[in-house]
Amino acid sequence: MATIATYDFQNKRALVRVDFNVPLNKETLEVTDDTRIRAALPTIKHILENGGSVVLMSHLGRPKEGPEDKFSLRHIKNRIEELLGKTIKFSSDCIGSSAFEMSKALKPGEVLLLENVRFYKQETSGTEAFAADLAKHGDCYVNDAFGTAHRAHASTTVVANYFPNDKMFGFLLEAEIKSVDRVLNSHEKPLTAIVGGAKVSSKITIIERLLEKVDNLIVGGGMAYTFVKAQGGSVGSSLVEDDFLTVANEIIAKAKAKGVNLYIPTDTIIADKFDNNASTQLVPIGEIPAGWMGLDVGPDSIKACAEIIENSKLILWNGPMGVFEMSNFQKGTAEVAKAIVRATEKGAFSLIGGGDSVAAINQFGLADKVSYVSTGGGAMLEYLEGIELPGIKAIRS
């Protein structure tokens, strides 16, 4: 299989699927977070520096009925130019005669940004004819969009069929795969996974797969209260999935059978309402009074988690420890992030993935102090679950 590092791009148009689904200011439609654009720059620059031209295709938002101006990629053109340090061309359509003429006329070193591929329903339905049209824009295909690798869409999967000997991963997607594979397949020990977030139901498959790999599994966030209730604790009006109490007990039993240290918080900061200014108390996690809810972990839990994390060689963090968006309930999440940084400084490999964890590590200004921050929320979760992602399979097959 060709790799971007060894492929000869001289005088070739590289059709590059990027994930430029970035947030825009509602009033001015300017980019408010350019992380995903920055992440794709190494791939784009490499192609240009090695004699190729680049045709960028991406989606933005979820347009329902064809083109919608608020989802036009023209709104991000200026930001791409600023970050890339050069002027780029823009096509107001992603297919059609005008777009094909623009890509055909590209000279080495030039970049063309195509309009939102999701302006066509054929994108999400993975229509063969639409993929064939997209393929006309390039001499080779590079997938650098890990965030959409779990979607069998025309631009992420089907289009690769038209480049049997000229398809490859970009640097970003390659790094994403290597980072997750390192956590899942390395023999370095101990391996610790911190799995938080609201619901056990959305993380069951991941937890069960991780139990086959990890030495320590720390449970945090809202899902912790389901585990506590399953063991007979009182959780007041905390978030609980009563339908998953049996599943929680099965996970506890499975961890014990496999010799995995399953850590469930022991103390919690509770509030009398879901509000940053609510009245609070610190109580044992299984002794929450009626009408009160747990919104963060307490100091004993923070100390225990930090100790486990700092003694680890591999760390995976997916999901916050509490309602970190509220300043009065963010300490648990912040302290876990700091412990991961300390472990990384001591030589551990740390992977942060999943929307809320990424948001948290960015909010605390610590993203550059961990080993890798994934750009793909849903894609990374499915990859962790052991699902073969269509976008990855299309390149490897």
Coordinates of C-alpha atoms in Angstrom, one line a residue:
M1 CA 0.0 0.0 0.0
A2 CA 1.2 3.5 -0.9
T3 CA 1.9 5.9 1.9
I4 CA 1.9 9.7 1.6
A5 CA 5.6 9.8 2.7
T6 CA 6.8 7.6 -0.2
Y7 CA 4.3 8.4 -3.0
D8 CA 5.5 10.5 -5.9
F9 CA 3.1 13.5 -6.2
Q10 CA 5.1 15.3 -8.9
N11 CA 2.7 16.9 -11.4
K12 CA -0.2 15.0 -9.9
R13 CA -3.5 16.3 -8.5
A14 CA -4.2 14.8 -5.1
L15 CA -7.8 14.6 -4.2
V16 CA -7.7 14.9 -0.4
R17 CA -10.7 14.2 1.9
V18 CA -10.3 16.4 4.9
D19 CA -12.5 17.0 7.9
F20 CA -13.2 20.7 7.9
N21 CA -16.4 20.4 9.8
V22 CA -15.5 23.3 12.0
P23 CA -17.6 25.5 14.2
L24 CA -18.6 28.9 12.8
N25 CA -19.7 32.1 14.6
K26 CA -23.5 32.3 14.0
E27 CA -23.4 36.1 13.3
T28 CA -20.4 36.4 11.1
L29 CA -19.9 32.8 10.0
E30 CA -16.2 33.0 10.8
V31 CA -14.3 30.0 12.1
T32 CA -14.3 29.8 15.9
D33 CA -12.1 26.7 16.3
D34 CA -9.6 25.9 13.6
T35 CA -8.1 22.7 15.2
R36 CA -9.3 20.4 12.4
I37 CA -7.9 22.7 9.7
R38 CA -4.5 22.9 11.5
A39 CA -4.5 19.1 11.8
A40 CA -4.7 18.7 8.0
L41 CA -1.9 21.2 7.2
P42 CA 1.1 18.7 7.3
T43 CA -0.6 16.5 4.6
I44 CA -1.5 19.4 2.4
K45 CA 2.0 21.0 2.7
H46 CA 3.8 17.7 2.0
I47 CA 1.9 17.2 -1.3
L48 CA 2.6 20.8 -2.4
E49 CA 6.2 20.6 -1.4
N50 CA 6.6 17.4 -3.4
G51 CA 5.4 18.8 -6.7
G52 CA 1.7 18.1 -6.5
S53 CA -1.5 20.1 -6.4
V54 CA -4.3 19.6 -3.9
V55 CA -8.1 19.4 -4.4
L56 CA -9.7 19.6 -1.0
M57 CA -13.2 18.1 -0.3
S58 CA -15.1 18.1 3.0
H59 CA -18.5 18.4 4.5
L60 CA -19.7 21.1 6.9
G61 CA -22.7 20.7 9.1
R62 CA -25.8 18.8 8.2
P63 CA -27.6 20.5 5.3
K64 CA -31.0 19.0 4.8
E65 CA -32.3 20.1 1.4
G66 CA -29.3 20.9 -0.9
P67 CA -27.2 24.0 -0.6
E68 CA -27.5 26.3 2.4
D69 CA -25.3 29.3 2.6
K70 CA -24.5 28.9 6.3
F71 CA -23.0 25.5 5.5
S72 CA -20.9 26.8 2.6
L73 CA -17.2 26.0 2.7
R74 CA -16.5 29.5 1.3
H75 CA -16.8 30.7 4.8
I76 CA -13.7 28.9 5.9
K77 CA -11.6 29.7 2.8
N78 CA -9.9 32.7 4.4
R79 CA -8.9 30.8 7.5
I80 CA -7.4 28.0 5.4
E81 CA -5.4 30.6 3.4
E82 CA -4.2 32.3 6.7
L83 CA -3.0 29.0 8.1
L84 CA -1.5 27.6 4.9
G85 CA 0.1 30.9 4.0
K86 CA -1.1 31.1 0.4
T87 CA -4.1 31.9 -1.7
I88 CA -6.4 29.0 -2.6
K89 CA -9.1 28.7 -5.3
F90 CA -12.7 27.9 -4.5
S91 CA -15.3 26.0 -6.6
S92 CA -18.9 26.8 -5.8
D93 CA -19.8 23.2 -6.6
C94 CA -18.1 20.0 -5.8
I95 CA -19.0 18.4 -9.2
G96 CA -20.1 19.7 -12.6
S97 CA -18.3 21.2 -15.6
S98 CA -17.1 24.3 -13.9
A99 CA -15.6 22.4 -10.9
F100 CA -14.0 19.9 -13.3
E101 CA -12.4 22.6 -15.4
M102 CA -10.9 24.3 -12.3
S103 CA -9.4 21.1 -11.0
K104 CA -8.1 20.1 -14.4
A105 CA -6.4 23.5 -14.8
L106 CA -4.5 23.2 -11.4
K107 CA -0.8 23.7 -11.6
P108 CA 1.7 22.1 -9.1
G109 CA 1.7 24.0 -5.8
E110 CA -2.0 25.2 -6.2
V111 CA -4.9 24.3 -4.0
L112 CA -8.6 24.1 -4.9
L113 CA -11.3 23.9 -2.2
L114 CA -14.5 22.2 -3.4
E115 CA -18.0 23.2 -2.1
N116 CA -19.6 21.1 0.7
V117 CA -20.0 17.5 -0.6
R118 CA -23.1 17.1 1.6
F119 CA -25.0 19.6 -0.6
Y120 CA -25.7 16.4 -2.5
K121 CA -27.7 13.6 -0.8
Q122 CA -25.7 11.2 -2.9
E123 CA -22.7 11.9 -0.5
T124 CA -24.3 10.3 2.6
S125 CA -26.0 7.5 0.6
G126 CA -22.6 6.6 -0.9
T127 CA -23.9 6.7 -4.5
E128 CA -21.4 5.2 -6.9
A129 CA -22.1 7.8 -9.7
F130 CA -21.4 10.7 -7.4
A131 CA -18.2 9.1 -6.2
A132 CA -17.2 8.6 -9.8
D133 CA -17.7 12.3 -10.4
L134 CA -15.6 13.3 -7.4
A135 CA -12.9 11.0 -8.6
K136 CA -12.5 13.1 -11.7
H137 CA -10.8 15.8 -9.6
G138 CA -7.6 13.7 -8.8
D139 CA -4.9 11.5 -10.1
C140 CA -4.6 10.0 -6.6
Y141 CA -6.8 9.9 -3.4
V142 CA -5.7 10.8 0.1
N143 CA -8.0 10.2 3.1
D144 CA -7.0 12.5 6.0
A145 CA -10.5 12.7 7.6
F146 CA -10.4 10.4 10.7
G147 CA -13.5 12.2 12.0
T148 CA -15.6 10.7 9.2
A149 CA -13.8 7.4 8.7
H150 CA -16.7 5.6 10.3
R151 CA -19.1 6.8 7.6
A152 CA -19.5 4.8 4.3
H153 CA -20.0 8.0 2.4
A154 CA -19.1 8.7 -1.3
S155 CA -16.1 11.0 -0.5
T156 CA -14.8 8.9 2.5
T157 CA -15.1 5.4 1.2
V158 CA -16.6 4.8 -2.3
V159 CA -14.3 7.2 -4.1
A160 CA -11.3 5.1 -3.1
N161 CA -12.4 2.4 -5.5
Y162 CA -11.4 4.6 -8.4
F163 CA -7.8 4.8 -7.3
P164 CA -6.9 1.1 -6.8
N165 CA -3.1 1.8 -6.9
D166 CA -3.1 5.4 -5.9
K167 CA -4.9 5.7 -2.6
M168 CA -3.4 6.3 0.8
F169 CA -3.8 7.8 4.3
G170 CA -2.8 11.3 5.1
F171 CA -0.5 12.0 8.0
L172 CA -3.3 12.9 10.3
L173 CA -5.3 9.7 9.7
E174 CA -2.2 7.6 9.9
A175 CA -1.3 9.2 13.3
E176 CA -4.8 8.5 14.6
I177 CA -4.6 4.9 13.7
K178 CA -1.1 4.4 15.1
S179 CA -2.1 6.2 18.4
V180 CA -5.2 4.0 19.0
D181 CA -3.3 0.8 17.9
R182 CA -0.5 1.7 20.3
V183 CA -2.9 1.8 23.2
L184 CA -4.8 -1.3 22.2
N185 CA -1.9 -3.5 21.0
S186 CA 1.2 -2.4 23.0
H187 CA 2.7 -4.7 25.6
E188 CA 3.7 -1.7 27.8
K189 CA 2.2 -2.0 31.3
P190 CA 0.3 -0.8 33.2
L191 CA -2.4 0.3 30.8
T192 CA -5.1 2.6 32.3
A193 CA -8.3 3.6 30.7
I194 CA -10.4 6.4 32.1
V195 CA -14.0 6.1 30.8
G196 CA -16.4 8.8 31.8
G197 CA -19.4 10.6 30.4
A198 CA -23.1 10.4 31.1
K199 CA -24.3 6.9 30.2
V200 CA -23.1 3.3 30.6
S201 CA -25.3 2.3 27.6
S202 CA -23.2 4.3 25.1
K203 CA -19.9 2.9 26.4
I204 CA -20.7 -0.8 27.1
T205 CA -19.0 -2.2 24.0
I206 CA -15.9 -0.1 24.6
I207 CA -15.7 -1.1 28.3
E208 CA -16.0 -4.8 27.5
R209 CA -13.3 -4.5 24.8
L210 CA -11.0 -2.6 27.2
L211 CA -11.4 -5.2 29.9
E212 CA -9.5 -7.5 27.6
K213 CA -6.6 -5.1 27.4
V214 CA -6.3 -2.8 30.4
D215 CA -4.8 -3.2 33.9
N216 CA -6.8 -0.4 35.4
L217 CA -10.3 0.9 34.4
I218 CA -11.4 4.1 36.0
V219 CA -15.1 4.9 35.8
G220 CA -16.2 8.5 36.0
G221 CA -18.9 10.9 35.1
G222 CA -22.6 10.2 35.2
M223 CA -22.2 6.5 34.5
A224 CA -20.5 6.0 37.8
Y225 CA -23.8 6.4 39.6
T226 CA -25.3 3.5 37.7
F227 CA -22.5 1.3 39.1
V228 CA -23.0 2.6 42.6
K229 CA -26.7 2.0 42.5
A230 CA -26.1 -1.5 41.1
Q231 CA -24.1 -2.3 44.2
G232 CA -26.9 -1.1 46.5
G233 CA -25.8 2.5 47.1
S234 CA -28.1 5.5 47.4
V235 CA -27.6 8.0 44.6
G236 CA -30.5 10.4 45.2
S237 CA -31.6 12.0 41.9
S238 CA -28.2 11.5 40.2
L239 CA -28.2 10.4 36.6
V240 CA -28.8 6.6 36.5
E241 CA -29.8 4.1 33.9
D242 CA -31.9 1.6 35.8
D243 CA -32.1 -0.7 32.7
F244 CA -28.4 -1.2 32.9
L245 CA -27.9 -2.0 36.6
T246 CA -27.5 -5.7 35.8
V247 CA -25.0 -4.8 33.0
A248 CA -23.0 -2.7 35.5
N249 CA -22.8 -5.7 37.9
E250 CA -21.7 -8.0 35.1
I251 CA -18.9 -5.5 34.2
I252 CA -17.8 -5.5 37.8
A253 CA -17.8 -9.3 37.9
K254 CA -16.0 -9.5 34.5
A255 CA -13.3 -7.1 35.7
K256 CA -12.7 -9.2 38.8
A257 CA -12.5 -12.4 36.8
K258 CA -9.9 -10.9 34.5
G259 CA -7.8 -9.3 37.3
V260 CA -8.6 -5.8 36.1
N261 CA -8.5 -3.1 38.8
L262 CA -12.0 -1.4 38.3
Y263 CA -12.0 1.9 40.1
I264 CA -15.4 3.5 40.9
P265 CA -15.3 6.8 42.7
T266 CA -15.8 6.7 46.5
D267 CA -16.9 10.3 47.2
T268 CA -18.8 12.9 45.3
I269 CA -19.7 16.6 45.2
I270 CA -23.5 16.8 45.2
A271 CA -25.9 19.6 44.4
D272 CA -29.5 20.3 45.1
K273 CA -30.1 21.2 41.4
F274 CA -28.3 21.1 38.1
D275 CA -26.9 24.6 38.3
N276 CA -23.4 26.1 38.8
N277 CA -24.7 28.1 41.7
A278 CA -26.5 25.3 43.5
S279 CA -25.9 24.4 47.1
T280 CA -23.3 21.7 47.4
Q281 CA -22.1 19.0 49.8
L282 CA -19.3 16.4 49.9
V283 CA -20.6 12.9 50.7
P284 CA -19.7 9.2 50.2
I285 CA -20.8 8.3 46.7
G286 CA -23.3 5.7 47.9
E287 CA -24.9 8.0 50.5
I288 CA -26.5 10.7 48.4
P289 CA -29.7 12.1 50.0
A290 CA -33.0 12.2 48.1
G291 CA -33.3 15.3 45.9
W292 CA -29.6 15.7 45.6
M293 CA -27.4 14.7 42.6
G294 CA -23.8 13.9 42.1
L295 CA -22.1 16.4 39.6
D296 CA -18.4 15.7 40.3
V297 CA -16.0 13.4 42.1
G298 CA -14.6 14.3 45.5
P299 CA -11.0 14.7 46.8
D300 CA -10.5 11.1 47.8
S301 CA -11.5 9.9 44.4
I302 CA -9.3 12.5 42.7
K303 CA -6.3 11.4 44.8
A304 CA -6.9 7.7 44.1
C305 CA -7.3 8.3 40.3
A306 CA -4.2 10.5 40.1
E307 CA -2.1 7.8 41.8
I308 CA -3.3 5.1 39.4
I309 CA -2.8 7.4 36.4
E310 CA 0.7 8.6 37.4
N311 CA 1.9 5.0 37.8
S312 CA 0.7 4.0 34.3
K313 CA 2.8 3.6 31.1
L314 CA -0.2 3.8 28.7
I315 CA -3.3 6.0 29.2
L316 CA -6.5 6.3 27.3
W317 CA -9.0 9.0 28.4
N318 CA -12.5 9.0 27.1
G319 CA -15.1 11.1 29.0
P320 CA -15.1 13.6 31.8
M321 CA -15.3 12.9 35.5
G322 CA -18.1 15.4 36.2
V323 CA -20.0 18.4 34.7
F324 CA -16.8 20.2 33.8
E325 CA -18.6 22.8 31.8
M326 CA -19.7 24.3 35.1
S327 CA -16.8 25.9 37.0
N328 CA -17.9 24.5 40.4
F329 CA -18.0 20.9 39.1
Q330 CA -14.9 20.8 37.0
K331 CA -12.2 20.0 39.6
G332 CA -12.4 16.2 39.1
T333 CA -12.0 16.4 35.3
A334 CA -9.3 19.1 35.6
E335 CA -7.3 17.1 38.2
V336 CA -7.5 13.9 36.0
A337 CA -6.2 16.0 33.1
K338 CA -3.3 17.2 35.2
A339 CA -2.5 13.7 36.4
I340 CA -2.3 12.5 32.8
V341 CA 0.1 15.4 32.0
R342 CA 2.3 14.4 34.9
A343 CA 2.3 10.8 33.8
T344 CA 3.2 11.9 30.2
E345 CA 6.1 14.0 31.5
K346 CA 7.4 10.8 33.2
G347 CA 7.3 9.0 29.9
A348 CA 3.8 7.5 29.6
F349 CA 1.9 7.6 26.2
S350 CA -1.4 9.3 26.7
L351 CA -4.3 9.4 24.2
I352 CA -7.2 11.7 24.6
G353 CA -10.3 11.0 22.6
G354 CA -14.0 11.6 22.4
G355 CA -15.7 15.0 22.1
D356 CA -16.0 15.9 25.8
S357 CA -12.5 14.8 26.8
V358 CA -11.0 16.8 23.9
A359 CA -13.1 19.8 24.9
A360 CA -11.9 19.5 28.5
I361 CA -8.2 19.1 27.7
N362 CA -8.5 22.2 25.4
Q363 CA -10.4 24.1 28.0
F364 CA -7.7 23.5 30.6
G365 CA -5.0 24.5 28.1
L366 CA -3.2 21.1 28.4
A367 CA -3.7 19.7 24.9
D368 CA 0.0 20.2 24.0
K369 CA 1.2 18.5 27.2
V370 CA -0.3 15.0 26.4
S371 CA 0.9 12.5 23.7
Y372 CA -2.0 12.7 21.3
V373 CA -5.4 14.3 21.1
S374 CA -7.7 12.6 18.6
T375 CA -9.8 14.6 16.1
G376 CA -12.4 11.9 15.7
G377 CA -15.0 11.4 18.4
G378 CA -17.4 8.8 16.9
A379 CA -14.7 7.3 14.7
M380 CA -12.3 6.8 17.6
L381 CA -15.0 5.2 19.7
E382 CA -16.0 2.7 17.0
Y383 CA -12.3 1.9 16.3
L384 CA -11.9 1.2 20.0
E385 CA -14.9 -1.0 19.9
G386 CA -13.1 -3.1 17.3
I387 CA -15.3 -2.1 14.4
E388 CA -13.6 -1.9 11.0
L389 CA -14.1 1.6 9.8
P390 CA -15.3 1.9 6.2
G391 CA -12.9 4.8 5.4
I392 CA -9.9 2.9 6.7
K393 CA -11.0 -0.4 5.0
A394 CA -11.4 1.4 1.7
I395 CA -7.7 2.4 1.7
R396 CA -6.4 -0.9 3.0
S397 CA -8.3 -3.1 0.6

